[in-house]
């Protein structure tokens, strides 16, 4: 399992400090200028659709790809001039799996953990056994999910202050995903900073107290998970027949915004309104009596995924 030691507190409250971090590939902006502080002893969820910049951001943090602009500091070490120092402070589980097929899982772990602290391999082996991985099995016989678990074990074993986990639960069944989430939460309680990217909004809500949302290489939202869940519970969506006009929707949106103080977004034959309170009936009574009648009304049961989709218009989650 992950290191049993609890990291001693330092004078710095933030384990990761990012300022103006930018990445361009030619004319394509993979990551727009980003400022971010991540605290010690916390788990931050990094979410967004494919191609949003999540993996690029993580690779920038450890110097695997060069930044076009900006600065990164991890546990007091700056990326510029101290890239090796950062990698000594960070354990990284990449989203892309690279494994030697002829190696056993045990030898693969030993390879991945070369140069780490003396107890790292033993901790990785213990974690692999907990997850039910056959250490003597060869990597080429492992499923995609099993290979990902090997990478997860290697990332959770070193005694470092920061872990970056890129889609660690992809391809895992719900039980294994739950175990991974539990281990990540335990790691943060020991004082580590964990940045976890995921497409599973449920597990993000379970173990992350903060969510950073990227779309198109840009920061869309950075909020406490509890605040996001409250916003999701106050999200009202109205769906209409396809022949509803944009003028009719705009009139309804204006009424919701004016009477209920709602943050409203107009979609295709639908309105999404983030209400300022829980009085949905008052909001509905304020709609024009001669307006189109919704075919479906939903309130109080939206997920975080639906919140991002309906309020920010981001598809592909």
PDB file of C-alpha atoms in Angstrom:
ATOM      1  CA  UNK A   1       0.000   0.000   0.000  1.00  0.00           C
ATOM      2  CA  UNK A   2       1.085   3.615  -0.109  1.00  0.00           C
ATOM      3  CA  UNK A   3       3.658   4.895   2.324  1.00  0.00           C
ATOM      4  CA  UNK A   4       2.539   4.577   5.920  1.00  0.00           C
ATOM      5  CA  UNK A   5       4.479   7.639   7.030  1.00  0.00           C
ATOM      6  CA  UNK A   6       2.760  10.960   7.566  1.00  0.00           C
ATOM      7  CA  UNK A   7       4.584  13.829   5.914  1.00  0.00           C
ATOM      8  CA  UNK A   8       5.884  16.490   8.261  1.00  0.00           C
ATOM      9  CA  UNK A   9       4.222  19.866   7.755  1.00  0.00           C
ATOM     10  CA  UNK A  10       6.267  22.650   6.201  1.00  0.00           C
ATOM     11  CA  UNK A  11       5.880  26.395   6.102  1.00  0.00           C
ATOM     12  CA  UNK A  12       4.382  26.205   2.632  1.00  0.00           C
ATOM     13  CA  UNK A  13       0.694  25.345   2.531  1.00  0.00           C
ATOM     14  CA  UNK A  14       0.672  24.612  -1.201  1.00  0.00           C
ATOM     15  CA  UNK A  15       2.373  21.579  -2.706  1.00  0.00           C
ATOM     16  CA  UNK A  16       1.866  22.761  -6.298  1.00  0.00           C
ATOM     17  CA  UNK A  17       1.988  26.360  -7.498  1.00  0.00           C
ATOM     18  CA  UNK A  18       1.298  27.077 -11.187  1.00  0.00           C
ATOM     19  CA  UNK A  19       1.477  30.523 -12.744  1.00  0.00           C
ATOM     20  CA  UNK A  20       0.638  31.313 -16.362  1.00  0.00           C
ATOM     21  CA  UNK A  21       1.397  27.763 -17.489  1.00  0.00           C
ATOM     22  CA  UNK A  22       0.890  27.529 -21.247  1.00  0.00           C
ATOM     23  CA  UNK A  23       1.491  24.915 -23.933  1.00  0.00           C
ATOM     24  CA  UNK A  24       1.285  25.430 -27.676  1.00  0.00           C
ATOM     25  CA  UNK A  25       1.880  22.910 -30.428  1.00  0.00           C
ATOM     26  CA  UNK A  26       2.498  25.153 -33.404  1.00  0.00           C
ATOM     27  CA  UNK A  27      -0.590  27.338 -33.716  1.00  0.00           C
ATOM     28  CA  UNK A  28      -2.668  25.025 -31.521  1.00  0.00           C
ATOM     29  CA  UNK A  29      -3.112  26.065 -27.891  1.00  0.00           C
ATOM     30  CA  UNK A  30      -3.171  22.818 -25.905  1.00  0.00           C
ATOM     31  CA  UNK A  31      -3.261  24.656 -22.582  1.00  0.00           C
ATOM     32  CA  UNK A  32      -4.161  28.329 -22.234  1.00  0.00           C
ATOM     33  CA  UNK A  33      -2.410  30.343 -19.481  1.00  0.00           C
ATOM     34  CA  UNK A  34      -3.338  28.647 -16.214  1.00  0.00           C
ATOM     35  CA  UNK A  35      -2.883  29.707 -12.578  1.00  0.00           C
ATOM     36  CA  UNK A  36      -3.464  27.075  -9.912  1.00  0.00           C
ATOM     37  CA  UNK A  37      -2.516  26.358  -6.284  1.00  0.00           C
ATOM     38  CA  UNK A  38      -2.965  22.851  -4.858  1.00  0.00           C
ATOM     39  CA  UNK A  39      -2.735  22.380  -1.102  1.00  0.00           C
ATOM     40  CA  UNK A  40      -0.945  19.675   0.813  1.00  0.00           C
ATOM     41  CA  UNK A  41      -3.164  16.966   2.220  1.00  0.00           C
ATOM     42  CA  UNK A  42      -5.786  17.420  -0.483  1.00  0.00           C
ATOM     43  CA  UNK A  43      -7.232  15.559  -3.442  1.00  0.00           C
ATOM     44  CA  UNK A  44      -8.117  17.649  -6.478  1.00  0.00           C
ATOM     45  CA  UNK A  45     -10.146  16.198  -9.322  1.00  0.00           C
ATOM     46  CA  UNK A  46      -9.110  17.186 -12.836  1.00  0.00           C
ATOM     47  CA  UNK A  47     -12.043  16.656 -15.195  1.00  0.00           C
ATOM     48  CA  UNK A  48     -13.017  17.466 -18.748  1.00  0.00           C
ATOM     49  CA  UNK A  49     -13.720  15.804 -22.097  1.00  0.00           C
ATOM     50  CA  UNK A  50     -11.065  14.089 -24.189  1.00  0.00           C
ATOM     51  CA  UNK A  51      -8.665  16.631 -25.641  1.00  0.00           C
ATOM     52  CA  UNK A  52      -9.372  19.170 -22.905  1.00  0.00           C
ATOM     53  CA  UNK A  53      -5.731  19.401 -21.797  1.00  0.00           C
ATOM     54  CA  UNK A  54      -5.794  17.186 -18.688  1.00  0.00           C
ATOM     55  CA  UNK A  55      -2.941  14.870 -19.685  1.00  0.00           C
ATOM     56  CA  UNK A  56      -0.939  17.740 -21.171  1.00  0.00           C
ATOM     57  CA  UNK A  57      -1.229  19.626 -17.883  1.00  0.00           C
ATOM     58  CA  UNK A  58       0.023  16.654 -15.874  1.00  0.00           C
ATOM     59  CA  UNK A  59       2.951  16.089 -18.220  1.00  0.00           C
ATOM     60  CA  UNK A  60       3.856  19.755 -17.971  1.00  0.00           C
ATOM     61  CA  UNK A  61       3.922  19.489 -14.171  1.00  0.00           C
ATOM     62  CA  UNK A  62       6.671  16.853 -14.274  1.00  0.00           C
ATOM     63  CA  UNK A  63       8.584  18.264 -17.224  1.00  0.00           C
ATOM     64  CA  UNK A  64       7.795  15.465 -19.666  1.00  0.00           C
ATOM     65  CA  UNK A  65       6.820  18.116 -22.204  1.00  0.00           C
ATOM     66  CA  UNK A  66       8.320  21.623 -22.201  1.00  0.00           C
ATOM     67  CA  UNK A  67       6.093  24.552 -21.333  1.00  0.00           C
ATOM     68  CA  UNK A  68       5.657  27.355 -23.845  1.00  0.00           C
ATOM     69  CA  UNK A  69       5.319  29.881 -21.016  1.00  0.00           C
ATOM     70  CA  UNK A  70       4.696  30.099 -17.297  1.00  0.00           C
ATOM     71  CA  UNK A  71       6.149  28.528 -14.176  1.00  0.00           C
ATOM     72  CA  UNK A  72       5.624  25.441 -12.024  1.00  0.00           C
ATOM     73  CA  UNK A  73       6.737  24.862  -8.440  1.00  0.00           C
ATOM     74  CA  UNK A  74       6.299  21.487  -6.747  1.00  0.00           C
ATOM     75  CA  UNK A  75       7.139  21.146  -3.050  1.00  0.00           C
ATOM     76  CA  UNK A  76       9.402  24.178  -3.340  1.00  0.00           C
ATOM     77  CA  UNK A  77      11.284  23.000  -6.445  1.00  0.00           C
ATOM     78  CA  UNK A  78      10.884  24.985  -9.648  1.00  0.00           C
ATOM     79  CA  UNK A  79      10.481  23.163 -12.934  1.00  0.00           C
ATOM     80  CA  UNK A  80      12.973  25.439 -14.701  1.00  0.00           C
ATOM     81  CA  UNK A  81      16.438  24.270 -13.729  1.00  0.00           C
ATOM     82  CA  UNK A  82      15.159  21.758 -11.171  1.00  0.00           C
ATOM     83  CA  UNK A  83      13.235  19.288 -13.320  1.00  0.00           C
ATOM     84  CA  UNK A  84      14.975  16.334 -11.711  1.00  0.00           C
ATOM     85  CA  UNK A  85      14.198  17.780  -8.293  1.00  0.00           C
ATOM     86  CA  UNK A  86      10.512  17.906  -9.170  1.00  0.00           C
ATOM     87  CA  UNK A  87      10.480  14.322 -10.404  1.00  0.00           C
ATOM     88  CA  UNK A  88      12.002  13.227  -7.108  1.00  0.00           C
ATOM     89  CA  UNK A  89       9.090  14.871  -5.321  1.00  0.00           C
ATOM     90  CA  UNK A  90       6.346  13.506  -7.575  1.00  0.00           C
ATOM     91  CA  UNK A  91       5.004  10.067  -8.434  1.00  0.00           C
ATOM     92  CA  UNK A  92       3.182  10.000 -11.769  1.00  0.00           C
ATOM     93  CA  UNK A  93       0.829   7.391 -13.226  1.00  0.00           C
ATOM     94  CA  UNK A  94       0.402   8.353 -16.903  1.00  0.00           C
ATOM     95  CA  UNK A  95      -2.774   7.712 -18.825  1.00  0.00           C
ATOM     96  CA  UNK A  96      -0.874   5.905 -21.569  1.00  0.00           C
ATOM     97  CA  UNK A  97       0.303   2.473 -20.471  1.00  0.00           C
ATOM     98  CA  UNK A  98       3.833   1.419 -21.462  1.00  0.00           C
ATOM     99  CA  UNK A  99       4.789  -2.015 -20.153  1.00  0.00           C
ATOM    100  CA  UNK A 100       7.330  -4.680 -21.061  1.00  0.00           C
ATOM    101  CA  UNK A 101       5.304  -7.725 -22.043  1.00  0.00           C
ATOM    102  CA  UNK A 102       7.933 -10.289 -21.069  1.00  0.00           C
ATOM    103  CA  UNK A 103       8.363  -8.904 -17.561  1.00  0.00           C
ATOM    104  CA  UNK A 104       6.396 -10.236 -14.638  1.00  0.00           C
ATOM    105  CA  UNK A 105       4.324  -7.711 -12.740  1.00  0.00           C
ATOM    106  CA  UNK A 106       6.882  -7.869  -9.940  1.00  0.00           C
ATOM    107  CA  UNK A 107       9.773  -7.074 -12.303  1.00  0.00           C
ATOM    108  CA  UNK A 108       7.739  -4.323 -13.952  1.00  0.00           C
ATOM    109  CA  UNK A 109       7.200  -2.706 -10.550  1.00  0.00           C
ATOM    110  CA  UNK A 110      10.912  -3.008  -9.775  1.00  0.00           C
ATOM    111  CA  UNK A 111      11.713  -1.316 -13.094  1.00  0.00           C
ATOM    112  CA  UNK A 112       9.251   1.516 -12.519  1.00  0.00           C
ATOM    113  CA  UNK A 113      10.500   2.105  -8.974  1.00  0.00           C
ATOM    114  CA  UNK A 114      14.232   2.103  -9.667  1.00  0.00           C
ATOM    115  CA  UNK A 115      15.842   5.027  -7.876  1.00  0.00           C
ATOM    116  CA  UNK A 116      12.959   5.425  -5.411  1.00  0.00           C
ATOM    117  CA  UNK A 117      13.183   5.062  -1.630  1.00  0.00           C
ATOM    118  CA  UNK A 118      14.156   1.660  -0.250  1.00  0.00           C
ATOM    119  CA  UNK A 119      10.682   0.698   0.936  1.00  0.00           C
ATOM    120  CA  UNK A 120       8.837   1.644  -2.252  1.00  0.00           C
ATOM    121  CA  UNK A 121       8.964  -1.771  -3.911  1.00  0.00           C
ATOM    122  CA  UNK A 122       7.699  -3.571  -0.810  1.00  0.00           C
ATOM    123  CA  UNK A 123       4.813  -1.111  -0.550  1.00  0.00           C
ATOM    124  CA  UNK A 124       3.988  -1.596  -4.234  1.00  0.00           C
ATOM    125  CA  UNK A 125       3.974  -5.374  -3.813  1.00  0.00           C
ATOM    126  CA  UNK A 126       1.667  -5.129  -0.802  1.00  0.00           C
ATOM    127  CA  UNK A 127      -0.705  -2.883  -2.721  1.00  0.00           C
ATOM    128  CA  UNK A 128      -0.663  -5.211  -5.741  1.00  0.00           C
ATOM    129  CA  UNK A 129      -1.619  -8.129  -3.519  1.00  0.00           C
ATOM    130  CA  UNK A 130      -4.441  -6.096  -1.985  1.00  0.00           C
ATOM    131  CA  UNK A 131      -5.773  -5.405  -5.496  1.00  0.00           C
ATOM    132  CA  UNK A 132      -5.495  -9.083  -6.415  1.00  0.00           C
ATOM    133  CA  UNK A 133      -2.742  -8.731  -9.019  1.00  0.00           C
ATOM    134  CA  UNK A 134      -0.654 -11.876  -9.708  1.00  0.00           C
ATOM    135  CA  UNK A 135       2.900 -10.623  -9.233  1.00  0.00           C
ATOM    136  CA  UNK A 136       4.362 -13.591 -11.094  1.00  0.00           C
ATOM    137  CA  UNK A 137       2.103 -13.102 -14.104  1.00  0.00           C
ATOM    138  CA  UNK A 138       3.666 -11.641 -17.239  1.00  0.00           C
ATOM    139  CA  UNK A 139       2.502  -8.236 -18.331  1.00  0.00           C
ATOM    140  CA  UNK A 140       1.536  -9.423 -21.821  1.00  0.00           C
ATOM    141  CA  UNK A 141      -1.125 -11.668 -20.266  1.00  0.00           C
ATOM    142  CA  UNK A 142      -2.696  -8.824 -18.283  1.00  0.00           C
ATOM    143  CA  UNK A 143      -5.843  -7.005 -19.320  1.00  0.00           C
ATOM    144  CA  UNK A 144      -5.786  -3.247 -19.858  1.00  0.00           C
ATOM    145  CA  UNK A 145      -7.298  -2.720 -16.420  1.00  0.00           C
ATOM    146  CA  UNK A 146      -4.725  -4.966 -14.729  1.00  0.00           C
ATOM    147  CA  UNK A 147      -1.857  -3.121 -16.407  1.00  0.00           C
ATOM    148  CA  UNK A 148      -3.313   0.159 -15.217  1.00  0.00           C
ATOM    149  CA  UNK A 149      -3.425  -1.198 -11.672  1.00  0.00           C
ATOM    150  CA  UNK A 150       0.285  -2.056 -11.896  1.00  0.00           C
ATOM    151  CA  UNK A 151       1.001   1.563 -12.883  1.00  0.00           C
ATOM    152  CA  UNK A 152      -1.202   2.751 -10.022  1.00  0.00           C
ATOM    153  CA  UNK A 153       0.708   0.594  -7.516  1.00  0.00           C
ATOM    154  CA  UNK A 154       3.998   2.026  -8.767  1.00  0.00           C
ATOM    155  CA  UNK A 155       2.713   5.595  -8.420  1.00  0.00           C
ATOM    156  CA  UNK A 156       1.278   5.079  -4.926  1.00  0.00           C
ATOM    157  CA  UNK A 157       4.374   3.411  -3.466  1.00  0.00           C
ATOM    158  CA  UNK A 158       7.096   6.125  -3.329  1.00  0.00           C
ATOM    159  CA  UNK A 159       7.308   8.271  -0.206  1.00  0.00           C
ATOM    160  CA  UNK A 160       6.806  11.597  -2.000  1.00  0.00           C
ATOM    161  CA  UNK A 161       4.653  14.652  -1.221  1.00  0.00           C
ATOM    162  CA  UNK A 162       2.793  14.785  -4.557  1.00  0.00           C
ATOM    163  CA  UNK A 163       1.054  12.212  -6.744  1.00  0.00           C
ATOM    164  CA  UNK A 164      -0.337  12.782 -10.237  1.00  0.00           C
ATOM    165  CA  UNK A 165      -2.789  10.079 -11.313  1.00  0.00           C
ATOM    166  CA  UNK A 166      -4.025  10.274 -14.901  1.00  0.00           C
ATOM    167  CA  UNK A 167      -7.238   8.236 -15.264  1.00  0.00           C
ATOM    168  CA  UNK A 168      -6.170   5.612 -12.664  1.00  0.00           C
ATOM    169  CA  UNK A 169      -9.578   3.896 -12.692  1.00  0.00           C
ATOM    170  CA  UNK A 170     -10.079   3.654 -16.467  1.00  0.00           C
ATOM    171  CA  UNK A 171     -11.003   0.097 -17.423  1.00  0.00           C
ATOM    172  CA  UNK A 172     -11.626  -1.026 -13.838  1.00  0.00           C
ATOM    173  CA  UNK A 173     -14.810  -2.563 -12.511  1.00  0.00           C
ATOM    174  CA  UNK A 174     -16.814  -0.602  -9.895  1.00  0.00           C
ATOM    175  CA  UNK A 175     -15.339  -2.566  -6.977  1.00  0.00           C
ATOM    176  CA  UNK A 176     -11.750  -1.888  -8.018  1.00  0.00           C
ATOM    177  CA  UNK A 177     -12.588   1.760  -8.723  1.00  0.00           C
ATOM    178  CA  UNK A 178     -13.910   2.025  -5.177  1.00  0.00           C
ATOM    179  CA  UNK A 179     -10.683   0.563  -3.779  1.00  0.00           C
ATOM    180  CA  UNK A 180      -8.593   3.027  -5.769  1.00  0.00           C
ATOM    181  CA  UNK A 181     -10.693   5.954  -4.531  1.00  0.00           C
ATOM    182  CA  UNK A 182     -10.332   4.753  -0.933  1.00  0.00           C
ATOM    183  CA  UNK A 183      -6.542   4.493  -1.267  1.00  0.00           C
ATOM    184  CA  UNK A 184      -6.282   7.963  -2.778  1.00  0.00           C
ATOM    185  CA  UNK A 185      -8.337   9.504   0.027  1.00  0.00           C
ATOM    186  CA  UNK A 186      -6.179   7.747   2.625  1.00  0.00           C
ATOM    187  CA  UNK A 187      -3.043   9.069   0.944  1.00  0.00           C
ATOM    188  CA  UNK A 188      -4.302  12.649   1.205  1.00  0.00           C
ATOM    189  CA  UNK A 189      -5.079  12.164   4.895  1.00  0.00           C
ATOM    190  CA  UNK A 190      -1.383  11.324   5.350  1.00  0.00           C
ATOM    191  CA  UNK A 191      -0.529  14.811   4.100  1.00  0.00           C
ATOM    192  CA  UNK A 192       0.055  14.256   0.407  1.00  0.00           C
ATOM    193  CA  UNK A 193      -1.298  16.300  -2.463  1.00  0.00           C
ATOM    194  CA  UNK A 194      -3.036  14.183  -5.089  1.00  0.00           C
ATOM    195  CA  UNK A 195      -4.148  15.422  -8.502  1.00  0.00           C
ATOM    196  CA  UNK A 196      -6.541  12.876  -9.994  1.00  0.00           C
ATOM    197  CA  UNK A 197      -7.960  13.031 -13.506  1.00  0.00           C
ATOM    198  CA  UNK A 198     -11.095  11.041 -14.204  1.00  0.00           C
ATOM    199  CA  UNK A 199     -14.153  10.683 -16.422  1.00  0.00           C
ATOM    200  CA  UNK A 200     -16.110   9.182 -13.510  1.00  0.00           C
ATOM    201  CA  UNK A 201     -17.777  12.153 -11.824  1.00  0.00           C
ATOM    202  CA  UNK A 202     -19.127   9.955  -9.046  1.00  0.00           C
ATOM    203  CA  UNK A 203     -15.676   8.955  -7.843  1.00  0.00           C
ATOM    204  CA  UNK A 204     -14.462  12.540  -8.142  1.00  0.00           C
ATOM    205  CA  UNK A 205     -17.283  13.601  -5.822  1.00  0.00           C
ATOM    206  CA  UNK A 206     -16.375  10.807  -3.387  1.00  0.00           C
ATOM    207  CA  UNK A 207     -12.689  11.543  -2.869  1.00  0.00           C
ATOM    208  CA  UNK A 208     -11.996  15.063  -4.164  1.00  0.00           C
ATOM    209  CA  UNK A 209     -12.777  18.144  -2.110  1.00  0.00           C
ATOM    210  CA  UNK A 210     -12.042  20.315  -5.124  1.00  0.00           C
ATOM    211  CA  UNK A 211     -12.686  20.008  -8.855  1.00  0.00           C
ATOM    212  CA  UNK A 212     -10.801  21.732 -11.675  1.00  0.00           C
ATOM    213  CA  UNK A 213     -12.630  21.552 -14.996  1.00  0.00           C
ATOM    214  CA  UNK A 214     -10.821  22.001 -18.327  1.00  0.00           C
ATOM    215  CA  UNK A 215     -12.365  22.275 -21.783  1.00  0.00           C
ATOM    216  CA  UNK A 216     -10.540  23.109 -24.989  1.00  0.00           C
ATOM    217  CA  UNK A 217      -7.329  23.684 -23.054  1.00  0.00           C
ATOM    218  CA  UNK A 218      -8.921  26.361 -20.879  1.00  0.00           C
ATOM    219  CA  UNK A 219      -9.943  26.512 -17.246  1.00  0.00           C
ATOM    220  CA  UNK A 220     -13.749  26.462 -17.116  1.00  0.00           C
ATOM    221  CA  UNK A 221     -14.316  26.066 -13.379  1.00  0.00           C
ATOM    222  CA  UNK A 222     -12.347  25.613 -10.159  1.00  0.00           C
ATOM    223  CA  UNK A 223     -14.639  24.970  -7.199  1.00  0.00           C
ATOM    224  CA  UNK A 224     -15.118  23.016  -4.013  1.00  0.00           C
ATOM    225  CA  UNK A 225     -16.925  19.733  -4.649  1.00  0.00           C
ATOM    226  CA  UNK A 226     -19.508  20.558  -1.973  1.00  0.00           C
ATOM    227  CA  UNK A 227     -20.339  23.820  -3.751  1.00  0.00           C
ATOM    228  CA  UNK A 228     -20.671  22.038  -7.086  1.00  0.00           C
ATOM    229  CA  UNK A 229     -23.014  19.451  -5.608  1.00  0.00           C
ATOM    230  CA  UNK A 230     -25.183  22.251  -4.195  1.00  0.00           C
ATOM    231  CA  UNK A 231     -25.255  23.918  -7.622  1.00  0.00           C
ATOM    232  CA  UNK A 232     -26.246  20.612  -9.232  1.00  0.00           C
ATOM    233  CA  UNK A 233     -29.139  20.254  -6.777  1.00  0.00           C
ATOM    234  CA  UNK A 234     -30.341  23.747  -7.735  1.00  0.00           C
ATOM    235  CA  UNK A 235     -30.176  23.147 -11.472  1.00  0.00           C
ATOM    236  CA  UNK A 236     -33.531  23.368 -13.248  1.00  0.00           C
ATOM    237  CA  UNK A 237     -33.814  22.091 -16.817  1.00  0.00           C
ATOM    238  CA  UNK A 238     -36.813  22.641 -19.079  1.00  0.00           C
ATOM    239  CA  UNK A 239     -37.140  20.631 -22.288  1.00  0.00           C
ATOM    240  CA  UNK A 240     -39.475  21.590 -25.139  1.00  0.00           C
ATOM    241  CA  UNK A 241     -40.757  20.358 -28.451  1.00  0.00           C
ATOM    242  CA  UNK A 242     -38.301  20.764 -31.302  1.00  0.00           C
ATOM    243  CA  UNK A 243     -40.345  23.486 -32.966  1.00  0.00           C
ATOM    244  CA  UNK A 244     -39.837  25.921 -30.088  1.00  0.00           C
ATOM    245  CA  UNK A 245     -38.284  29.144 -31.372  1.00  0.00           C
ATOM    246  CA  UNK A 246     -35.136  30.810 -30.088  1.00  0.00           C
ATOM    247  CA  UNK A 247     -37.192  33.937 -29.364  1.00  0.00           C
ATOM    248  CA  UNK A 248     -39.526  31.944 -27.104  1.00  0.00           C
ATOM    249  CA  UNK A 249     -36.572  30.427 -25.245  1.00  0.00           C
ATOM    250  CA  UNK A 250     -34.935  33.820 -24.826  1.00  0.00           C
ATOM    251  CA  UNK A 251     -38.164  35.206 -23.351  1.00  0.00           C
ATOM    252  CA  UNK A 252     -38.342  32.343 -20.850  1.00  0.00           C
ATOM    253  CA  UNK A 253     -34.666  32.757 -20.000  1.00  0.00           C
ATOM    254  CA  UNK A 254     -35.179  36.460 -19.326  1.00  0.00           C
ATOM    255  CA  UNK A 255     -38.084  35.658 -17.000  1.00  0.00           C
ATOM    256  CA  UNK A 256     -36.051  33.093 -15.062  1.00  0.00           C
ATOM    257  CA  UNK A 257     -33.116  35.438 -14.768  1.00  0.00           C
ATOM    258  CA  UNK A 258     -35.226  38.424 -13.763  1.00  0.00           C
ATOM    259  CA  UNK A 259     -37.588  36.765 -11.288  1.00  0.00           C
ATOM    260  CA  UNK A 260     -35.480  33.949  -9.866  1.00  0.00           C
ATOM    261  CA  UNK A 261     -32.008  35.462 -10.252  1.00  0.00           C
ATOM    262  CA  UNK A 262     -31.018  32.381 -12.198  1.00  0.00           C
ATOM    263  CA  UNK A 263     -27.901  31.792 -14.251  1.00  0.00           C
ATOM    264  CA  UNK A 264     -29.538  30.590 -17.481  1.00  0.00           C
ATOM    265  CA  UNK A 265     -28.141  28.870 -20.555  1.00  0.00           C
ATOM    266  CA  UNK A 266     -30.145  28.262 -23.724  1.00  0.00           C
ATOM    267  CA  UNK A 267     -29.578  24.979 -25.537  1.00  0.00           C
ATOM    268  CA  UNK A 268     -31.293  23.118 -28.356  1.00  0.00           C
ATOM    269  CA  UNK A 269     -34.983  23.077 -27.342  1.00  0.00           C
ATOM    270  CA  UNK A 270     -34.001  23.313 -23.685  1.00  0.00           C
ATOM    271  CA  UNK A 271     -33.194  25.771 -20.926  1.00  0.00           C
ATOM    272  CA  UNK A 272     -30.828  25.150 -18.027  1.00  0.00           C
ATOM    273  CA  UNK A 273     -31.188  27.507 -15.079  1.00  0.00           C
ATOM    274  CA  UNK A 274     -29.104  27.522 -11.932  1.00  0.00           C
ATOM    275  CA  UNK A 275     -31.506  28.865  -9.316  1.00  0.00           C
ATOM    276  CA  UNK A 276     -30.372  31.027  -6.445  1.00  0.00           C
ATOM    277  CA  UNK A 277     -32.445  28.961  -3.992  1.00  0.00           C
ATOM    278  CA  UNK A 278     -34.657  25.906  -3.699  1.00  0.00           C
ATOM    279  CA  UNK A 279     -38.047  27.463  -4.537  1.00  0.00           C
ATOM    280  CA  UNK A 280     -38.513  25.920  -7.961  1.00  0.00           C
ATOM    281  CA  UNK A 281     -42.286  26.486  -7.884  1.00  0.00           C
ATOM    282  CA  UNK A 282     -41.804  30.233  -7.544  1.00  0.00           C
ATOM    283  CA  UNK A 283     -39.427  30.166 -10.495  1.00  0.00           C
ATOM    284  CA  UNK A 284     -41.930  28.252 -12.634  1.00  0.00           C
ATOM    285  CA  UNK A 285     -44.820  30.538 -11.635  1.00  0.00           C
ATOM    286  CA  UNK A 286     -42.796  33.466 -12.929  1.00  0.00           C
ATOM    287  CA  UNK A 287     -42.713  32.096 -16.479  1.00  0.00           C
ATOM    288  CA  UNK A 288     -44.943  33.818 -19.077  1.00  0.00           C
ATOM    289  CA  UNK A 289     -48.401  32.217 -19.141  1.00  0.00           C
ATOM    290  CA  UNK A 290     -48.520  32.399 -22.934  1.00  0.00           C
ATOM    291  CA  UNK A 291     -45.102  30.801 -23.378  1.00  0.00           C
ATOM    292  CA  UNK A 292     -44.340  27.266 -24.647  1.00  0.00           C
ATOM    293  CA  UNK A 293     -45.139  24.401 -22.279  1.00  0.00           C
ATOM    294  CA  UNK A 294     -42.158  22.231 -21.272  1.00  0.00           C
ATOM    295  CA  UNK A 295     -42.380  18.549 -22.163  1.00  0.00           C
ATOM    296  CA  UNK A 296     -40.076  17.692 -19.282  1.00  0.00           C
ATOM    297  CA  UNK A 297     -39.017  19.492 -16.091  1.00  0.00           C
ATOM    298  CA  UNK A 298     -36.077  18.264 -14.002  1.00  0.00           C
ATOM    299  CA  UNK A 299     -34.935  19.751 -10.702  1.00  0.00           C
ATOM    300  CA  UNK A 300     -32.766  18.546  -7.827  1.00  0.00           C
ATOM    301  CA  UNK A 301     -31.501  15.327  -9.412  1.00  0.00           C
ATOM    302  CA  UNK A 302     -28.710  16.447 -11.729  1.00  0.00           C
ATOM    303  CA  UNK A 303     -25.218  14.994 -11.607  1.00  0.00           C
ATOM    304  CA  UNK A 304     -21.999  17.013 -11.791  1.00  0.00           C
ATOM    305  CA  UNK A 305     -21.638  15.817 -15.371  1.00  0.00           C
ATOM    306  CA  UNK A 306     -25.050  17.255 -16.253  1.00  0.00           C
ATOM    307  CA  UNK A 307     -24.211  20.499 -14.468  1.00  0.00           C
ATOM    308  CA  UNK A 308     -21.127  21.039 -16.634  1.00  0.00           C
ATOM    309  CA  UNK A 309     -22.921  19.999 -19.791  1.00  0.00           C
ATOM    310  CA  UNK A 310     -25.963  22.189 -19.249  1.00  0.00           C
ATOM    311  CA  UNK A 311     -24.342  25.302 -17.791  1.00  0.00           C
ATOM    312  CA  UNK A 312     -21.081  25.336 -19.751  1.00  0.00           C
ATOM    313  CA  UNK A 313     -22.228  23.613 -22.936  1.00  0.00           C
ATOM    314  CA  UNK A 314     -19.399  21.069 -22.829  1.00  0.00           C
ATOM    315  CA  UNK A 315     -20.179  17.789 -24.547  1.00  0.00           C
ATOM    316  CA  UNK A 316     -18.238  14.514 -24.570  1.00  0.00           C
ATOM    317  CA  UNK A 317     -18.056  14.029 -20.792  1.00  0.00           C
TER     318      UNK A 317
END
